[in-house]
Coordinates of C-alpha atoms and ligand atoms in Angstrom, one line a residue:
M488 CA 81.5 128.4 79.8
P489 CA 82.5 129.7 83.1
F490 CA 82.1 126.5 85.0
E491 CA 85.1 125.9 87.2
F492 CA 85.8 122.4 88.4
A493 CA 85.4 121.9 92.1
R494 CA 88.6 122.3 94.1
R495 CA 88.7 118.6 94.7
L496 CA 89.1 118.1 91.0
Q497 CA 91.5 120.9 90.7
T498 CA 93.8 119.4 93.4
L499 CA 94.1 116.1 91.6
P500 CA 97.6 115.3 90.4
P501 CA 98.0 115.9 86.6
Y502 CA 97.4 113.0 84.3
L503 CA 100.9 112.0 83.6
F504 CA 100.1 109.5 80.9
K505 CA 98.4 112.1 78.7
E506 CA 101.6 113.3 77.2
L507 CA 102.7 109.8 76.4
D508 CA 99.4 109.1 74.8
R509 CA 99.8 112.2 72.6
M510 CA 103.3 111.1 71.6
R511 CA 102.1 107.6 70.8
D512 CA 99.4 108.9 68.5
E513 CA 101.8 111.2 66.8
V514 CA 104.3 108.4 66.2
R515 CA 101.5 106.1 65.0
A516 CA 100.3 108.8 62.6
R517 CA 103.8 108.7 61.0
G518 CA 103.0 105.2 60.1
V519 CA 105.1 103.5 62.8
D520 CA 103.9 100.0 63.9
I521 CA 103.4 100.6 67.6
I522 CA 103.8 97.8 70.1
D523 CA 101.8 99.0 73.1
L524 CA 103.0 97.6 76.4
G525 CA 101.5 100.5 78.4
V526 CA 98.1 99.7 79.9
G527 CA 97.7 96.7 82.2
D528 CA 94.6 95.3 80.4
P529 CA 94.7 91.6 79.5
D530 CA 94.6 91.1 75.8
R531 CA 93.1 87.6 75.7
P532 CA 89.3 87.1 75.9
T533 CA 87.3 85.9 78.9
P534 CA 87.1 82.1 79.0
P535 CA 83.9 80.8 77.1
H536 CA 82.3 79.1 80.1
I537 CA 82.1 82.5 81.9
I538 CA 80.6 84.2 78.8
E539 CA 78.0 81.4 78.5
A540 CA 77.0 81.8 82.2
L541 CA 76.5 85.5 81.5
G542 CA 74.3 84.7 78.6
R543 CA 72.1 82.4 80.6
A544 CA 71.8 84.8 83.5
A545 CA 71.2 87.8 81.3
A546 CA 68.2 86.0 79.8
D547 CA 66.6 85.4 83.2
P548 CA 64.1 88.2 84.1
A549 CA 64.9 87.7 87.8
N550 CA 68.2 89.5 87.0
H551 CA 66.7 92.5 85.3
Q552 CA 65.8 94.4 88.4
Y553 CA 67.9 96.3 90.8
P554 CA 70.5 94.0 92.4
A555 CA 71.0 93.8 96.2
Y556 CA 73.4 96.7 97.2
S557 CA 76.0 94.6 98.8
G558 CA 75.8 91.8 96.2
L559 CA 74.0 88.6 95.5
N560 CA 74.2 86.2 98.4
V561 CA 75.2 83.3 96.2
F562 CA 78.1 85.4 94.8
R563 CA 79.2 86.5 98.3
D564 CA 79.0 82.9 99.5
A565 CA 81.1 81.8 96.5
V566 CA 83.8 84.4 97.4
A567 CA 83.7 83.1 101.0
A568 CA 84.1 79.5 99.8
W569 CA 87.0 80.6 97.5
Y570 CA 88.8 82.0 100.6
G571 CA 88.2 78.6 102.2
R572 CA 89.6 76.6 99.3
R573 CA 92.4 79.0 98.3
H574 CA 93.6 80.3 101.7
G575 CA 92.1 78.1 104.4
V576 CA 90.2 81.2 105.7
R577 CA 86.6 80.8 107.0
L578 CA 84.4 83.7 106.0
Q579 CA 80.6 84.1 105.8
G580 CA 79.4 85.7 102.6
A581 CA 76.7 87.9 104.1
R582 CA 78.9 89.2 107.0
H583 CA 82.4 89.4 105.5
V584 CA 82.0 90.0 101.7
C585 CA 80.6 92.8 99.5
S586 CA 80.4 92.8 95.7
L587 CA 82.1 95.7 93.9
I588 CA 81.7 97.2 90.5
G589 CA 85.4 96.3 89.9
S590 CA 87.8 96.6 92.8
K591 CA 88.6 100.2 91.7
E592 CA 85.1 101.3 92.8
G593 CA 85.6 99.8 96.3
I594 CA 89.1 101.2 96.6
A595 CA 87.9 104.7 95.7
H596 CA 84.8 104.6 98.0
F597 CA 86.4 103.0 101.0
P598 CA 88.0 106.1 102.4
L599 CA 84.6 107.9 102.3
A600 CA 83.5 105.4 104.9
F601 CA 86.4 105.6 107.3
L602 CA 88.5 108.7 106.7
N603 CA 87.4 112.1 108.2
P604 CA 88.7 115.3 106.6
G605 CA 92.2 116.0 107.9
E606 CA 92.9 112.3 108.7
V607 CA 95.7 110.4 107.0
A608 CA 95.9 107.4 104.8
L609 CA 99.3 105.8 104.4
V610 CA 99.8 105.2 100.7
P611 CA 102.5 103.3 98.9
E612 CA 104.3 104.9 96.0
P613 CA 105.0 104.1 93.3
G614 CA 101.5 102.6 93.3
Y615 CA 98.1 102.4 91.9
P616 CA 96.8 106.0 91.9
V617 CA 93.4 105.4 93.3
Y618 CA 94.5 105.0 96.9
H619 CA 95.5 108.6 96.9
I620 CA 92.6 109.9 94.8
G621 CA 90.1 108.1 97.1
T622 CA 91.8 109.7 100.0
L623 CA 91.6 113.2 98.4
F624 CA 87.9 112.8 97.6
A625 CA 87.2 111.9 101.2
G626 CA 89.0 115.1 102.3
G627 CA 91.9 113.1 103.8
E628 CA 95.6 113.4 103.4
S629 CA 97.9 110.8 101.9
H630 CA 101.2 110.2 103.6
F631 CA 103.3 108.5 101.0
M632 CA 105.5 105.5 101.8
P633 CA 108.2 105.0 99.2
L634 CA 108.6 101.4 97.9
L635 CA 112.3 101.0 97.4
E636 CA 114.2 98.2 95.6
K637 CA 116.5 97.8 98.6
N638 CA 113.4 96.9 100.8
G639 CA 112.0 94.5 98.1
F640 CA 109.5 97.2 97.3
K641 CA 107.9 96.9 100.7
P642 CA 106.8 100.0 102.6
D643 CA 108.7 100.9 105.8
Y644 CA 105.6 101.8 107.7
Q645 CA 107.5 101.6 111.0
A646 CA 109.5 104.7 109.8
V647 CA 106.4 106.9 109.4
G648 CA 106.7 109.9 111.6
E649 CA 104.6 110.3 114.8
E650 CA 102.9 113.4 113.5
A651 CA 101.4 111.5 110.5
L652 CA 100.8 108.3 112.5
K653 CA 98.7 110.2 115.1
R654 CA 96.3 111.1 112.4
A655 CA 96.5 107.9 110.4
R656 CA 93.4 105.8 110.2
L657 CA 94.2 103.6 107.2
I658 CA 97.2 102.0 105.5
W659 CA 97.1 100.7 101.9
V660 CA 99.2 97.8 100.7
N661 CA 99.2 96.1 97.4
Y662 CA 100.8 92.7 96.7
P663 CA 101.4 91.2 94.2
N664 CA 102.4 94.8 93.4
N665 CA 101.5 97.1 90.6
P666 CA 103.9 98.4 89.2
T667 CA 106.9 96.6 90.6
G668 CA 105.8 93.0 90.4
A669 CA 106.9 92.4 94.0
A670 CA 105.2 89.7 96.1
A671 CA 104.6 89.5 99.8
D672 CA 104.9 86.6 102.2
L673 CA 102.8 85.8 105.2
E674 CA 105.4 87.2 107.6
F675 CA 105.0 90.6 106.0
Y676 CA 101.2 90.5 106.5
T677 CA 101.6 89.1 110.1
E678 CA 103.8 91.9 111.1
L679 CA 101.6 94.5 109.5
V680 CA 98.5 93.2 111.2
A681 CA 100.2 93.2 114.6
W682 CA 101.4 96.8 114.1
A683 CA 98.0 98.0 112.8
K684 CA 96.3 96.5 115.8
R685 CA 98.7 98.2 118.2
R686 CA 98.1 101.5 116.4
N687 CA 94.4 101.0 115.8
I688 CA 94.9 101.5 112.1
I689 CA 92.7 99.9 109.4
V690 CA 94.6 97.7 106.9
A691 CA 93.3 97.8 103.3
S692 CA 95.1 95.2 101.3
D693 CA 94.7 95.4 97.5
A694 CA 95.1 91.9 96.1
A695 CA 93.9 92.5 92.6
Y696 CA 96.8 90.4 91.2
S697 CA 96.7 87.6 93.8
E698 CA 96.1 85.0 91.1
M699 CA 98.8 86.3 88.8
T700 CA 101.7 84.4 90.3
W701 CA 103.8 81.9 88.5
S702 CA 105.2 80.0 91.5
D703 CA 103.4 76.8 92.6
R704 CA 102.2 78.2 95.9
P705 CA 99.3 80.7 96.0
H706 CA 100.2 84.3 97.0
P707 CA 99.1 84.6 100.6
S708 CA 96.1 86.6 101.6
I709 CA 96.3 89.0 104.5
L710 CA 93.2 87.3 105.8
E711 CA 95.2 84.2 106.5
V712 CA 96.9 86.0 109.4
P713 CA 95.2 85.0 112.7
G714 CA 93.3 88.0 113.9
A715 CA 93.4 89.8 110.6
L716 CA 89.6 90.0 110.6
D717 CA 89.9 92.5 113.5
V718 CA 91.6 95.1 111.4
A719 CA 91.8 94.2 107.7
V720 CA 89.9 94.3 104.5
E721 CA 91.1 92.8 101.2
F722 CA 90.1 94.0 97.8
N723 CA 90.1 91.6 95.0
S724 CA 88.9 91.4 91.4
L725 CA 88.0 89.1 88.6
S726 CA 89.5 91.5 86.1
K727 CA 93.0 90.2 85.7
T728 CA 92.5 86.7 86.9
Y729 CA 89.8 85.8 84.3
N730 CA 90.5 88.5 81.6
M731 CA 87.3 90.3 82.7
T732 CA 88.4 94.0 83.0
G733 CA 85.5 95.1 81.0
W734 CA 82.9 93.3 83.1
R735 CA 83.4 95.3 86.3
L736 CA 83.3 92.8 89.0
G737 CA 85.3 92.6 92.2
W738 CA 84.8 92.2 95.9
A739 CA 85.9 93.4 99.4
A740 CA 86.3 90.8 102.1
G741 CA 87.3 91.0 105.7
N742 CA 86.3 92.8 108.9
E743 CA 82.5 93.0 109.3
E744 CA 82.3 96.7 110.2
L745 CA 84.7 97.6 107.4
I746 CA 82.4 95.8 105.0
Q747 CA 79.3 97.4 106.4
G748 CA 80.8 100.9 106.2
L749 CA 81.8 100.4 102.6
G750 CA 78.3 98.9 101.8
R751 CA 76.7 102.0 103.4
V752 CA 78.6 104.3 101.1
K753 CA 77.8 102.2 98.1
S754 CA 74.1 102.0 98.9
N755 CA 74.0 105.8 98.7
V756 CA 76.0 106.2 95.4
D757 CA 75.4 103.1 93.3
S758 CA 73.0 100.2 93.1
G759 CA 75.3 97.3 92.9
V760 CA 76.5 95.0 90.2
F761 CA 74.2 93.6 87.5
Q762 CA 73.2 90.2 88.9
A763 CA 74.0 88.4 85.7
V764 CA 77.6 89.6 85.9
Q765 CA 77.8 88.3 89.5
L766 CA 76.4 84.9 88.4
A767 CA 79.0 84.8 85.6
G768 CA 81.6 85.7 88.3
L769 CA 80.4 82.8 90.4
A770 CA 80.9 80.5 87.4
A771 CA 84.4 81.9 87.1
L772 CA 85.3 81.3 90.7
E773 CA 83.7 77.8 90.9
G774 CA 84.5 76.6 87.4
D775 CA 87.6 75.1 85.8
Q776 CA 90.7 77.0 86.8
E777 CA 92.8 75.6 84.0
P778 CA 92.4 78.9 81.9
V779 CA 94.0 80.8 84.8
R780 CA 96.9 78.4 84.9
A781 CA 97.3 78.5 81.2
M782 CA 97.4 82.4 81.3
G783 CA 100.0 82.0 84.0
R784 CA 102.2 79.8 81.8
L785 CA 101.7 82.3 78.9
Y786 CA 102.7 85.4 81.0
R787 CA 105.8 83.6 82.2
E788 CA 106.8 82.8 78.6
R789 CA 106.0 86.4 77.5
R790 CA 108.1 87.7 80.4
A791 CA 111.1 85.5 79.4
V792 CA 110.9 86.8 75.8
L793 CA 110.7 90.5 76.8
T794 CA 113.4 90.3 79.6
E795 CA 115.8 88.8 77.1
G796 CA 115.4 91.8 74.8
L797 CA 115.7 94.1 77.7
R798 CA 118.9 92.4 78.8
A799 CA 120.3 92.7 75.3
A800 CA 119.6 96.4 75.5
G801 CA 121.5 96.7 78.7
L802 CA 118.4 97.0 80.9
E803 CA 117.7 95.2 84.1
A804 CA 114.3 93.8 85.0
F805 CA 113.3 93.3 88.7
P806 CA 113.0 89.5 89.0
S807 CA 109.4 88.7 89.7
E808 CA 107.1 85.7 89.8
A809 CA 103.9 87.8 90.0
T810 CA 101.8 90.2 88.0
F811 CA 102.0 90.7 84.3
Y812 CA 104.3 93.7 84.7
V813 CA 108.0 94.0 84.1
W814 CA 109.6 96.7 86.2
V815 CA 112.8 97.9 84.8
R816 CA 115.6 99.9 86.4
L817 CA 117.0 102.4 83.9
P818 CA 120.7 103.2 83.6
A819 CA 121.8 106.0 86.0
G820 CA 121.2 109.4 84.5
L821 CA 118.3 108.4 82.3
S822 CA 115.0 109.7 83.5
S823 CA 111.7 107.7 83.1
A824 CA 110.3 110.3 80.7
E825 CA 113.4 110.4 78.5
F826 CA 113.4 106.6 78.4
S827 CA 109.8 106.2 77.5
S828 CA 110.0 108.9 74.8
R829 CA 113.2 107.4 73.3
L830 CA 111.7 104.0 73.3
L831 CA 108.6 105.2 71.5
D832 CA 110.5 107.3 69.0
E833 CA 113.3 104.9 68.2
A834 CA 111.6 101.5 68.6
G835 CA 107.8 102.2 68.4
I836 CA 107.3 100.6 71.9
V837 CA 105.1 102.1 74.5
A838 CA 106.2 101.5 78.1
T839 CA 104.9 103.5 81.1
P840 CA 107.3 105.9 82.8
G841 CA 107.9 104.8 86.4
N842 CA 107.4 108.3 87.8
G843 CA 103.8 108.2 86.6
F844 CA 103.2 106.0 89.7
G845 CA 104.9 108.3 92.1
P846 CA 108.3 110.0 92.6
S847 CA 110.0 106.8 93.8
G848 CA 109.2 105.3 90.4
E849 CA 111.6 107.8 88.8
G850 CA 114.4 105.9 87.1
Y851 CA 112.2 103.0 86.3
A852 CA 109.7 101.9 83.5
R853 CA 106.9 99.5 83.5
F854 CA 106.1 97.1 80.6
A855 CA 102.8 95.3 80.6
L856 CA 102.8 91.8 79.0
V857 CA 99.7 92.4 77.0
Q858 CA 100.9 91.4 73.5
E859 CA 101.3 87.9 72.1
V860 CA 104.7 86.2 72.0
P861 CA 105.5 87.0 68.4
R862 CA 104.9 90.7 69.0
L863 CA 107.1 90.6 72.1
R864 CA 109.8 88.9 70.1
E865 CA 109.6 91.8 67.7
A866 CA 109.7 94.2 70.7
A867 CA 112.7 92.3 72.0
A868 CA 114.5 92.6 68.7
R869 CA 113.8 96.3 68.5
L870 CA 115.0 96.8 72.1
A871 CA 118.2 94.8 71.4
K872 CA 119.2 97.4 68.7
L873 CA 118.8 100.3 71.2
K874 CA 121.7 99.5 73.6
F875 CA 121.0 101.6 76.8
K876 CA 124.5 100.7 78.0
K877 CA 125.5 101.9 81.5
Ligands
PLP481 N1 94.3 97.5 92.0 C1 95.4 97.6 91.3 C2 96.7 97.5 91.9 C3 95.3 97.7 89.9 O1 96.3 97.8 89.1 C4 93.9 97.7 89.3 C5 93.7 97.9 87.9 O2 94.6 98.1 87.1 C6 92.9 97.7 90.2 C7 93.1 97.5 91.6 C8 91.4 97.8 89.7 O3 91.0 96.7 89.0 P1 89.5 96.5 88.7 O4 88.7 97.8 89.0 O5 89.4 96.2 87.3 O6 89.0 95.4 89.6

C-alpha cells in the first residue's frame, strides 16, 4: 500500500539492534544455547507484597474508571514523602509530582511541552535513545554531548558551542548512567544547576537507576541541590528498582511549571496510569525495602562473576557501583559490531554493541546482568576461552 511514513518517522535513526536480533535468532536456530545479556529488563519477578496490593486495588470498582491525568494524589504524596526520606527534599505531591506510564513516556513527552521547533536539546551520547527521539518528535534538534571515559562519562556541557547554546532550552543528564554505569555526585548536580540557571536552560535529570547502586550511600538526586526546583525536573521509575518494567509506572518530580507543562501534554494524549497500578506503586515505595537491597547484593555478585570472565578474556570493564550494566572497553581495533557478532557466533552470548547508544559508544559493549549466577558463570567460562588479547 502506498502509505509513506511521515517524515518524522523517516528521520528516526535506524534501529541498530535489529541486525543483532536477527543474528541471535539465526544462531539460536542452529541449536546454540544463547545467554542473552542484551536488554536491560530485570529477570526476577516483582516482590509479592506489590502484586498483592495490585490484586486488592484491581478488585475495587473505585479504580475502574479514568484515573486523574496527573496521577492519584496518594501516589504523588507517596513520591513526595519518598524524596523526604531518601533525599531530605521537601516536595508537595500535588504541585511537584506527576505520575507517568513508565518514565519513558514522560521523557518522550517532555520536549513537546518545552521545546519549540528549531530549538535545541543537549543530549548525552552514548545514551538512552529516547532523549533524542522525543526531541525529534517535538521538531527540535539534538546537540549531542559525548560521554568520554576520561571525563568519568560526564558531559562537558561547558564546551558546547555558543551557536547551539543560544538555541538550547533543555539539557538531559542520566545518572546512574545507562549504558556506562557511571554515577554522579552532588557536586556535579550543583555545578549543573548553577550553569543552567545562568543560561536559563531546563535540566531534565533521568534517575531511572537511582536505586540501583551498591554503595552504602544513596545516589544523590539533583533535587537535593538548593535552588534545583527553579530549573530542574527528575524522572524516575519503579521499573528497575522493584522489577516492575511490565507494569508501566514512573514519575516526574521537580519544578512546578515543568510538571504542569508535562501534565498538559499528557492530558491531551493519554489518560493517566491505572489507579490500581499506582496503589501498588505506593505499596512498593512505602513497603519493606529489603527486596531492593537483596537485588542489589545479587547484582553485585553477578557483576563480580561476569567481570572475572571478561578479565580472563582480556577485556576491561568500567568499574561501577551502579546500574545492572557492565560497560566494557574493547581492545583497540575491534569494533563494537565485530565484537558483538563474534561473541554471539563463538560463545552464544548476546551483548549490546556500544555504538548502538551513540557514536562515542564505538569500541565498547554493554552487558546487562539479567541472568542468574550459574548462567553468568557459564558465560564467564565461555568468555575465558575467547581471549580478546590486546
Ligand atoms: N531511562 C533510562 C536511562 C532507561 O534505561 C530506561 C529503560 O531502560 C528508562 C528511562 C525507561 O524506563 P521505564 O519507562 O520502564 O520507566
